Amino acid sequence: MTTPEEPNTVFIVDDDEAVRDSLRWLLEANGYRVKSFSGAEDFLDAYDADQIGVLIVDVRMPGMSGLELQEELIARKAPLPIVFITGHGDVPMAVSTIKKGAVDFLEKPFNETDLRAIVARMLQQANERASQAQAKKNQQAVLSRLTSREQQVLERIVAGRLNKQIAGDLNISIKTVEAHRANIMEKLEVTTVADLMKIALTQTEGQA
């Protein structure tokens, strides 16, 4: 698993050795950590989803294509921003890849200044995604500390039920509901119902 001390990585997947070498030189000269692969399969074998990074991938390659690699990463729910490079790109293909989550689409020969700017933007996005994912994990860990009864009360709070209604739903007293509510807020370290709703709804969206 990636630690905060480990640098972000730019992954390059292209069957053209000259392209891989030129990209590596350009990016390493700008201080980036680079790992390159000649094919999508080799990349998937080595890729650790916990490692923060970005992917630069050729669209057309022998074996698994760049587009197929994108589909596989989507299926794995990998939080990896992607930019495609190709000598055969067209507008419909570009639109399709971007709609599926690619950050950008560059045709060979690409502009080096544009590429550097895109990589910087991609790494920022990758770090934002990693921070959001970690926040959800932390919230889930906190939610797991709730008892089953507290979970039931929380579900009804999120649904907008009043204490009196929750008491009726669960066949308990209003005072017991209030006690559970206080325990929930203490365990989740929140002081308002709005913050409580935000945590609960964030977890619900993450599971959807």
PDB file of C-alpha atoms in Angstrom:
ATOM      1  CA  MET A   1       0.000   0.000   0.000  1.00  0.00           C
ATOM      2  CA  THR A   2       1.215   3.492  -0.844  1.00  0.00           C
ATOM      3  CA  THR A   3       2.518   5.542   2.068  1.00  0.00           C
ATOM      4  CA  PRO A   4       2.469   9.353   2.178  1.00  0.00           C
ATOM      5  CA  GLU A   5       6.264   9.351   1.660  1.00  0.00           C
ATOM      6  CA  GLU A   6       6.110   7.481  -1.634  1.00  0.00           C
ATOM      7  CA  PRO A   7       6.114   9.703  -4.733  1.00  0.00           C
ATOM      8  CA  ASN A   8       3.232   9.709  -7.172  1.00  0.00           C
ATOM      9  CA  THR A   9       3.885   7.678 -10.311  1.00  0.00           C
ATOM     10  CA  VAL A  10       3.269   8.312 -13.986  1.00  0.00           C
ATOM     11  CA  PHE A  11       2.561   4.998 -15.721  1.00  0.00           C
ATOM     12  CA  ILE A  12       3.304   4.806 -19.446  1.00  0.00           C
ATOM     13  CA  VAL A  13       1.837   1.976 -21.535  1.00  0.00           C
ATOM     14  CA  ASP A  14       2.881   1.992 -25.211  1.00  0.00           C
ATOM     15  CA  ASP A  15       4.183  -0.740 -27.504  1.00  0.00           C
ATOM     16  CA  ASP A  16       6.478   1.783 -29.243  1.00  0.00           C
ATOM     17  CA  GLU A  17       9.801   1.748 -27.393  1.00  0.00           C
ATOM     18  CA  ALA A  18      10.838   5.111 -28.825  1.00  0.00           C
ATOM     19  CA  VAL A  19       7.666   6.741 -27.508  1.00  0.00           C
ATOM     20  CA  ARG A  20       8.114   5.144 -24.086  1.00  0.00           C
ATOM     21  CA  ASP A  21      11.717   6.315 -23.883  1.00  0.00           C
ATOM     22  CA  SER A  22      10.935   9.877 -24.985  1.00  0.00           C
ATOM     23  CA  LEU A  23       8.059  10.159 -22.525  1.00  0.00           C
ATOM     24  CA  ARG A  24      10.167   8.768 -19.696  1.00  0.00           C
ATOM     25  CA  TRP A  25      12.978  11.212 -20.446  1.00  0.00           C
ATOM     26  CA  LEU A  26      10.609  14.162 -20.616  1.00  0.00           C
ATOM     27  CA  LEU A  27       8.758  13.325 -17.418  1.00  0.00           C
ATOM     28  CA  GLU A  28      11.787  12.283 -15.361  1.00  0.00           C
ATOM     29  CA  ALA A  29      13.518  15.504 -16.438  1.00  0.00           C
ATOM     30  CA  ASN A  30      10.579  17.308 -14.823  1.00  0.00           C
ATOM     31  CA  GLY A  31      10.937  15.389 -11.568  1.00  0.00           C
ATOM     32  CA  TYR A  32       8.284  12.712 -12.048  1.00  0.00           C
ATOM     33  CA  ARG A  33       8.619   9.078 -11.051  1.00  0.00           C
ATOM     34  CA  VAL A  34       7.936   6.986 -14.160  1.00  0.00           C
ATOM     35  CA  LYS A  35       7.156   3.322 -14.783  1.00  0.00           C
ATOM     36  CA  SER A  36       6.765   2.172 -18.381  1.00  0.00           C
ATOM     37  CA  PHE A  37       5.245  -0.949 -19.911  1.00  0.00           C
ATOM     38  CA  SER A  38       5.167  -2.286 -23.455  1.00  0.00           C
ATOM     39  CA  GLY A  39       1.667  -3.700 -23.097  1.00  0.00           C
ATOM     40  CA  ALA A  40      -1.550  -3.388 -21.135  1.00  0.00           C
ATOM     41  CA  GLU A  41      -1.324  -6.900 -19.738  1.00  0.00           C
ATOM     42  CA  ASP A  42       2.110  -6.231 -18.214  1.00  0.00           C
ATOM     43  CA  PHE A  43       0.790  -3.043 -16.656  1.00  0.00           C
ATOM     44  CA  LEU A  44      -2.215  -4.796 -15.102  1.00  0.00           C
ATOM     45  CA  ASP A  45       0.038  -7.500 -13.649  1.00  0.00           C
ATOM     46  CA  ALA A  46       2.141  -4.846 -11.896  1.00  0.00           C
ATOM     47  CA  TYR A  47      -0.512  -2.258 -11.015  1.00  0.00           C
ATOM     48  CA  ASP A  48      -1.394  -1.738  -7.361  1.00  0.00           C
ATOM     49  CA  ALA A  49      -4.681   0.145  -6.969  1.00  0.00           C
ATOM     50  CA  ASP A  50      -3.447   1.642  -3.702  1.00  0.00           C
ATOM     51  CA  GLN A  51      -0.625   3.444  -5.504  1.00  0.00           C
ATOM     52  CA  ILE A  52      -1.421   7.040  -6.411  1.00  0.00           C
ATOM     53  CA  GLY A  53      -0.579   7.854  -9.995  1.00  0.00           C
ATOM     54  CA  VAL A  54      -1.775   8.609 -13.503  1.00  0.00           C
ATOM     55  CA  LEU A  55      -1.786   6.575 -16.700  1.00  0.00           C
ATOM     56  CA  ILE A  56      -0.591   7.612 -20.152  1.00  0.00           C
ATOM     57  CA  VAL A  57      -1.607   4.914 -22.616  1.00  0.00           C
ATOM     58  CA  ASP A  58      -1.544   4.352 -26.361  1.00  0.00           C
ATOM     59  CA  VAL A  59      -4.956   3.648 -27.880  1.00  0.00           C
ATOM     60  CA  ARG A  60      -3.833   1.032 -30.407  1.00  0.00           C
ATOM     61  CA  MET A  61      -1.519  -1.743 -29.202  1.00  0.00           C
ATOM     62  CA  PRO A  62      -1.080  -5.469 -29.907  1.00  0.00           C
ATOM     63  CA  GLY A  63      -3.146  -7.606 -27.544  1.00  0.00           C
ATOM     64  CA  MET A  64      -5.230  -5.521 -25.173  1.00  0.00           C
ATOM     65  CA  SER A  65      -5.795  -2.047 -26.600  1.00  0.00           C
ATOM     66  CA  GLY A  66      -5.716   1.156 -24.598  1.00  0.00           C
ATOM     67  CA  LEU A  67      -9.497   1.389 -24.801  1.00  0.00           C
ATOM     68  CA  GLU A  68      -9.850  -2.171 -23.496  1.00  0.00           C
ATOM     69  CA  LEU A  69      -7.431  -1.318 -20.694  1.00  0.00           C
ATOM     70  CA  GLN A  70      -9.631   1.638 -19.768  1.00  0.00           C
ATOM     71  CA  GLU A  71     -12.670  -0.656 -19.650  1.00  0.00           C
ATOM     72  CA  GLU A  72     -10.792  -3.104 -17.400  1.00  0.00           C
ATOM     73  CA  LEU A  73      -9.723  -0.335 -15.007  1.00  0.00           C
ATOM     74  CA  ILE A  74     -13.313   0.944 -14.883  1.00  0.00           C
ATOM     75  CA  ALA A  75     -14.497  -2.592 -14.072  1.00  0.00           C
ATOM     76  CA  ARG A  76     -11.932  -2.756 -11.260  1.00  0.00           C
ATOM     77  CA  LYS A  77     -13.049   0.692 -10.034  1.00  0.00           C
ATOM     78  CA  ALA A  78      -9.425   1.804 -10.202  1.00  0.00           C
ATOM     79  CA  PRO A  79      -9.103   5.504  -9.274  1.00  0.00           C
ATOM     80  CA  LEU A  80      -6.542   6.166 -11.993  1.00  0.00           C
ATOM     81  CA  PRO A  81      -6.836   9.242 -14.258  1.00  0.00           C
ATOM     82  CA  ILE A  82      -6.026   8.408 -17.868  1.00  0.00           C
ATOM     83  CA  VAL A  83      -4.750  10.306 -20.911  1.00  0.00           C
ATOM     84  CA  PHE A  84      -4.681   8.597 -24.287  1.00  0.00           C
ATOM     85  CA  ILE A  85      -2.012   9.154 -26.918  1.00  0.00           C
ATOM     86  CA  THR A  86      -2.428   7.949 -30.478  1.00  0.00           C
ATOM     87  CA  GLY A  87      -1.472   8.542 -34.060  1.00  0.00           C
ATOM     88  CA  HIS A  88      -4.880   7.400 -35.238  1.00  0.00           C
ATOM     89  CA  GLY A  89      -7.260   9.364 -33.044  1.00  0.00           C
ATOM     90  CA  ASP A  90     -10.548  10.823 -34.140  1.00  0.00           C
ATOM     91  CA  VAL A  91     -13.075  13.079 -32.453  1.00  0.00           C
ATOM     92  CA  PRO A  92     -15.740  10.414 -31.684  1.00  0.00           C
ATOM     93  CA  MET A  93     -13.105   8.188 -30.057  1.00  0.00           C
ATOM     94  CA  ALA A  94     -11.824  11.127 -28.025  1.00  0.00           C
ATOM     95  CA  VAL A  95     -15.307  11.996 -26.823  1.00  0.00           C
ATOM     96  CA  SER A  96     -16.001   8.362 -25.911  1.00  0.00           C
ATOM     97  CA  THR A  97     -12.836   7.953 -23.834  1.00  0.00           C
ATOM     98  CA  ILE A  98     -13.275  11.274 -22.040  1.00  0.00           C
ATOM     99  CA  LYS A  99     -16.885  10.468 -21.153  1.00  0.00           C
ATOM    100  CA  LYS A 100     -15.615   7.256 -19.549  1.00  0.00           C
ATOM    101  CA  GLY A 101     -13.172   9.151 -17.357  1.00  0.00           C
ATOM    102  CA  ALA A 102     -10.088   9.924 -19.441  1.00  0.00           C
ATOM    103  CA  VAL A 103      -8.625  13.305 -18.623  1.00  0.00           C
ATOM    104  CA  ASP A 104      -7.464  14.106 -22.126  1.00  0.00           C
ATOM    105  CA  PHE A 105      -6.622  12.743 -25.558  1.00  0.00           C
ATOM    106  CA  LEU A 106      -3.429  13.669 -27.430  1.00  0.00           C
ATOM    107  CA  GLU A 107      -2.399  12.813 -30.969  1.00  0.00           C
ATOM    108  CA  LYS A 108       1.192  11.953 -31.852  1.00  0.00           C
ATOM    109  CA  PRO A 109       3.332  13.955 -32.186  1.00  0.00           C
ATOM    110  CA  PHE A 110       2.017  15.619 -29.040  1.00  0.00           C
ATOM    111  CA  ASN A 111       2.989  18.999 -27.659  1.00  0.00           C
ATOM    112  CA  GLU A 112       5.414  18.510 -24.758  1.00  0.00           C
ATOM    113  CA  THR A 113       4.272  21.628 -22.919  1.00  0.00           C
ATOM    114  CA  ASP A 114       0.653  20.485 -23.103  1.00  0.00           C
ATOM    115  CA  LEU A 115       1.614  17.026 -21.884  1.00  0.00           C
ATOM    116  CA  ARG A 116       3.462  18.386 -18.852  1.00  0.00           C
ATOM    117  CA  ALA A 117       0.452  20.526 -17.951  1.00  0.00           C
ATOM    118  CA  ILE A 118      -1.912  17.585 -18.344  1.00  0.00           C
ATOM    119  CA  VAL A 119       0.239  15.303 -16.173  1.00  0.00           C
ATOM    120  CA  ALA A 120       0.361  17.924 -13.420  1.00  0.00           C
ATOM    121  CA  ARG A 121      -3.432  18.272 -13.559  1.00  0.00           C
ATOM    122  CA  MET A 122      -3.870  14.495 -13.578  1.00  0.00           C
ATOM    123  CA  LEU A 123      -1.684  14.036 -10.517  1.00  0.00           C
ATOM    124  CA  GLN A 124      -3.698  16.656  -8.668  1.00  0.00           C
ATOM    125  CA  GLN A 125      -6.876  14.797  -9.573  1.00  0.00           C
ATOM    126  CA  ALA A 126      -5.337  11.464  -8.516  1.00  0.00           C
ATOM    127  CA  ASN A 127      -4.411  12.868  -5.116  1.00  0.00           C
ATOM    128  CA  GLU A 128      -7.880  14.372  -4.655  1.00  0.00           C
ATOM    129  CA  ARG A 129      -9.448  10.985  -5.468  1.00  0.00           C
ATOM    130  CA  ALA A 130      -7.122   9.251  -3.018  1.00  0.00           C
ATOM    131  CA  SER A 131      -7.995  11.736  -0.275  1.00  0.00           C
ATOM    132  CA  GLN A 132     -11.711  11.257  -0.886  1.00  0.00           C
ATOM    133  CA  ALA A 133     -11.337   7.467  -0.843  1.00  0.00           C
ATOM    134  CA  GLN A 134      -9.380   7.599   2.426  1.00  0.00           C
ATOM    135  CA  ALA A 135     -11.997   9.867   3.986  1.00  0.00           C
ATOM    136  CA  LYS A 136     -14.713   7.357   3.071  1.00  0.00           C
ATOM    137  CA  LYS A 137     -12.684   4.517   4.570  1.00  0.00           C
ATOM    138  CA  ASN A 138     -12.233   6.503   7.777  1.00  0.00           C
ATOM    139  CA  GLN A 139     -15.950   7.254   7.950  1.00  0.00           C
ATOM    140  CA  GLN A 140     -16.809   3.608   7.313  1.00  0.00           C
ATOM    141  CA  ALA A 141     -14.499   2.569  10.139  1.00  0.00           C
ATOM    142  CA  VAL A 142     -16.291   4.962  12.470  1.00  0.00           C
ATOM    143  CA  LEU A 143     -19.743   3.813  11.328  1.00  0.00           C
ATOM    144  CA  SER A 144     -18.756   0.207  11.998  1.00  0.00           C
ATOM    145  CA  ARG A 145     -18.457   1.108  15.691  1.00  0.00           C
ATOM    146  CA  LEU A 146     -22.205   1.705  15.909  1.00  0.00           C
ATOM    147  CA  THR A 147     -24.344  -1.017  17.443  1.00  0.00           C
ATOM    148  CA  SER A 148     -27.073  -2.611  15.332  1.00  0.00           C
ATOM    149  CA  ARG A 149     -29.698  -0.577  17.195  1.00  0.00           C
ATOM    150  CA  GLU A 150     -27.743   2.631  16.627  1.00  0.00           C
ATOM    151  CA  GLN A 151     -27.548   1.744  12.933  1.00  0.00           C
ATOM    152  CA  GLN A 152     -31.322   1.388  12.870  1.00  0.00           C
ATOM    153  CA  VAL A 153     -31.765   4.767  14.541  1.00  0.00           C
ATOM    154  CA  LEU A 154     -29.251   6.385  12.170  1.00  0.00           C
ATOM    155  CA  GLU A 155     -31.040   5.020   9.107  1.00  0.00           C
ATOM    156  CA  ARG A 156     -34.260   6.612  10.293  1.00  0.00           C
ATOM    157  CA  ILE A 157     -32.592   9.919  11.127  1.00  0.00           C
ATOM    158  CA  VAL A 158     -31.240  10.026   7.578  1.00  0.00           C
ATOM    159  CA  ALA A 159     -34.721   9.207   6.268  1.00  0.00           C
ATOM    160  CA  GLY A 160     -35.998  12.299   8.058  1.00  0.00           C
ATOM    161  CA  ARG A 161     -37.954  10.520  10.794  1.00  0.00           C
ATOM    162  CA  LEU A 162     -38.607  12.409  14.019  1.00  0.00           C
ATOM    163  CA  ASN A 163     -37.653  10.975  17.423  1.00  0.00           C
ATOM    164  CA  LYS A 164     -41.292  10.149  18.140  1.00  0.00           C
ATOM    165  CA  GLN A 165     -41.624   8.324  14.821  1.00  0.00           C
ATOM    166  CA  ILE A 166     -38.352   6.443  15.335  1.00  0.00           C
ATOM    167  CA  ALA A 167     -39.551   5.373  18.793  1.00  0.00           C
ATOM    168  CA  GLY A 168     -42.723   4.015  17.218  1.00  0.00           C
ATOM    169  CA  ASP A 169     -40.836   2.273  14.405  1.00  0.00           C
ATOM    170  CA  LEU A 170     -38.524   0.465  16.818  1.00  0.00           C
ATOM    171  CA  ASN A 171     -40.967   0.064  19.706  1.00  0.00           C
ATOM    172  CA  ILE A 172     -38.717   1.920  22.137  1.00  0.00           C
ATOM    173  CA  SER A 173     -39.167   5.071  24.213  1.00  0.00           C
ATOM    174  CA  ILE A 174     -38.386   8.548  22.970  1.00  0.00           C
ATOM    175  CA  LYS A 175     -35.775   8.880  25.724  1.00  0.00           C
ATOM    176  CA  THR A 176     -34.062   5.747  24.429  1.00  0.00           C
ATOM    177  CA  VAL A 177     -34.058   7.199  20.921  1.00  0.00           C
ATOM    178  CA  GLU A 178     -32.527  10.398  22.281  1.00  0.00           C
ATOM    179  CA  ALA A 179     -29.855   8.383  24.093  1.00  0.00           C
ATOM    180  CA  HIS A 180     -29.005   6.437  20.931  1.00  0.00           C
ATOM    181  CA  ARG A 181     -28.916   9.659  18.955  1.00  0.00           C
ATOM    182  CA  ALA A 182     -26.482  11.201  21.432  1.00  0.00           C
ATOM    183  CA  ASN A 183     -24.267   8.092  21.333  1.00  0.00           C
ATOM    184  CA  ILE A 184     -24.251   8.118  17.534  1.00  0.00           C
ATOM    185  CA  MET A 185     -23.175  11.747  17.364  1.00  0.00           C
ATOM    186  CA  GLU A 186     -20.489  11.184  19.983  1.00  0.00           C
ATOM    187  CA  LYS A 187     -19.074   8.151  18.167  1.00  0.00           C
ATOM    188  CA  LEU A 188     -19.113   9.931  14.808  1.00  0.00           C
ATOM    189  CA  GLU A 189     -17.636  13.053  16.412  1.00  0.00           C
ATOM    190  CA  VAL A 190     -20.256  15.401  14.976  1.00  0.00           C
ATOM    191  CA  THR A 191     -22.259  18.137  16.667  1.00  0.00           C
ATOM    192  CA  THR A 192     -25.031  18.759  14.151  1.00  0.00           C
ATOM    193  CA  VAL A 193     -27.548  16.603  12.334  1.00  0.00           C
ATOM    194  CA  ALA A 194     -26.307  18.128   9.063  1.00  0.00           C
ATOM    195  CA  ASP A 195     -22.821  16.688   9.654  1.00  0.00           C
ATOM    196  CA  LEU A 196     -24.371  13.384  10.657  1.00  0.00           C
ATOM    197  CA  MET A 197     -26.395  13.280   7.436  1.00  0.00           C
ATOM    198  CA  LYS A 198     -23.326  14.127   5.379  1.00  0.00           C
ATOM    199  CA  ILE A 199     -21.356  11.164   6.741  1.00  0.00           C
ATOM    200  CA  ALA A 200     -24.229   8.716   6.342  1.00  0.00           C
ATOM    201  CA  LEU A 201     -25.157   9.872   2.841  1.00  0.00           C
ATOM    202  CA  THR A 202     -21.522   9.848   1.673  1.00  0.00           C
ATOM    203  CA  GLN A 203     -21.279   6.181   2.650  1.00  0.00           C
ATOM    204  CA  THR A 204     -24.572   5.401   0.908  1.00  0.00           C
ATOM    205  CA  GLU A 205     -23.362   7.044  -2.311  1.00  0.00           C
ATOM    206  CA  GLY A 206     -20.065   5.156  -2.107  1.00  0.00           C
ATOM    207  CA  GLN A 207     -21.901   1.838  -1.921  1.00  0.00           C
ATOM    208  CA  ALA A 208     -24.224   2.619  -4.817  1.00  0.00           C
TER     209      ALA A 208
END
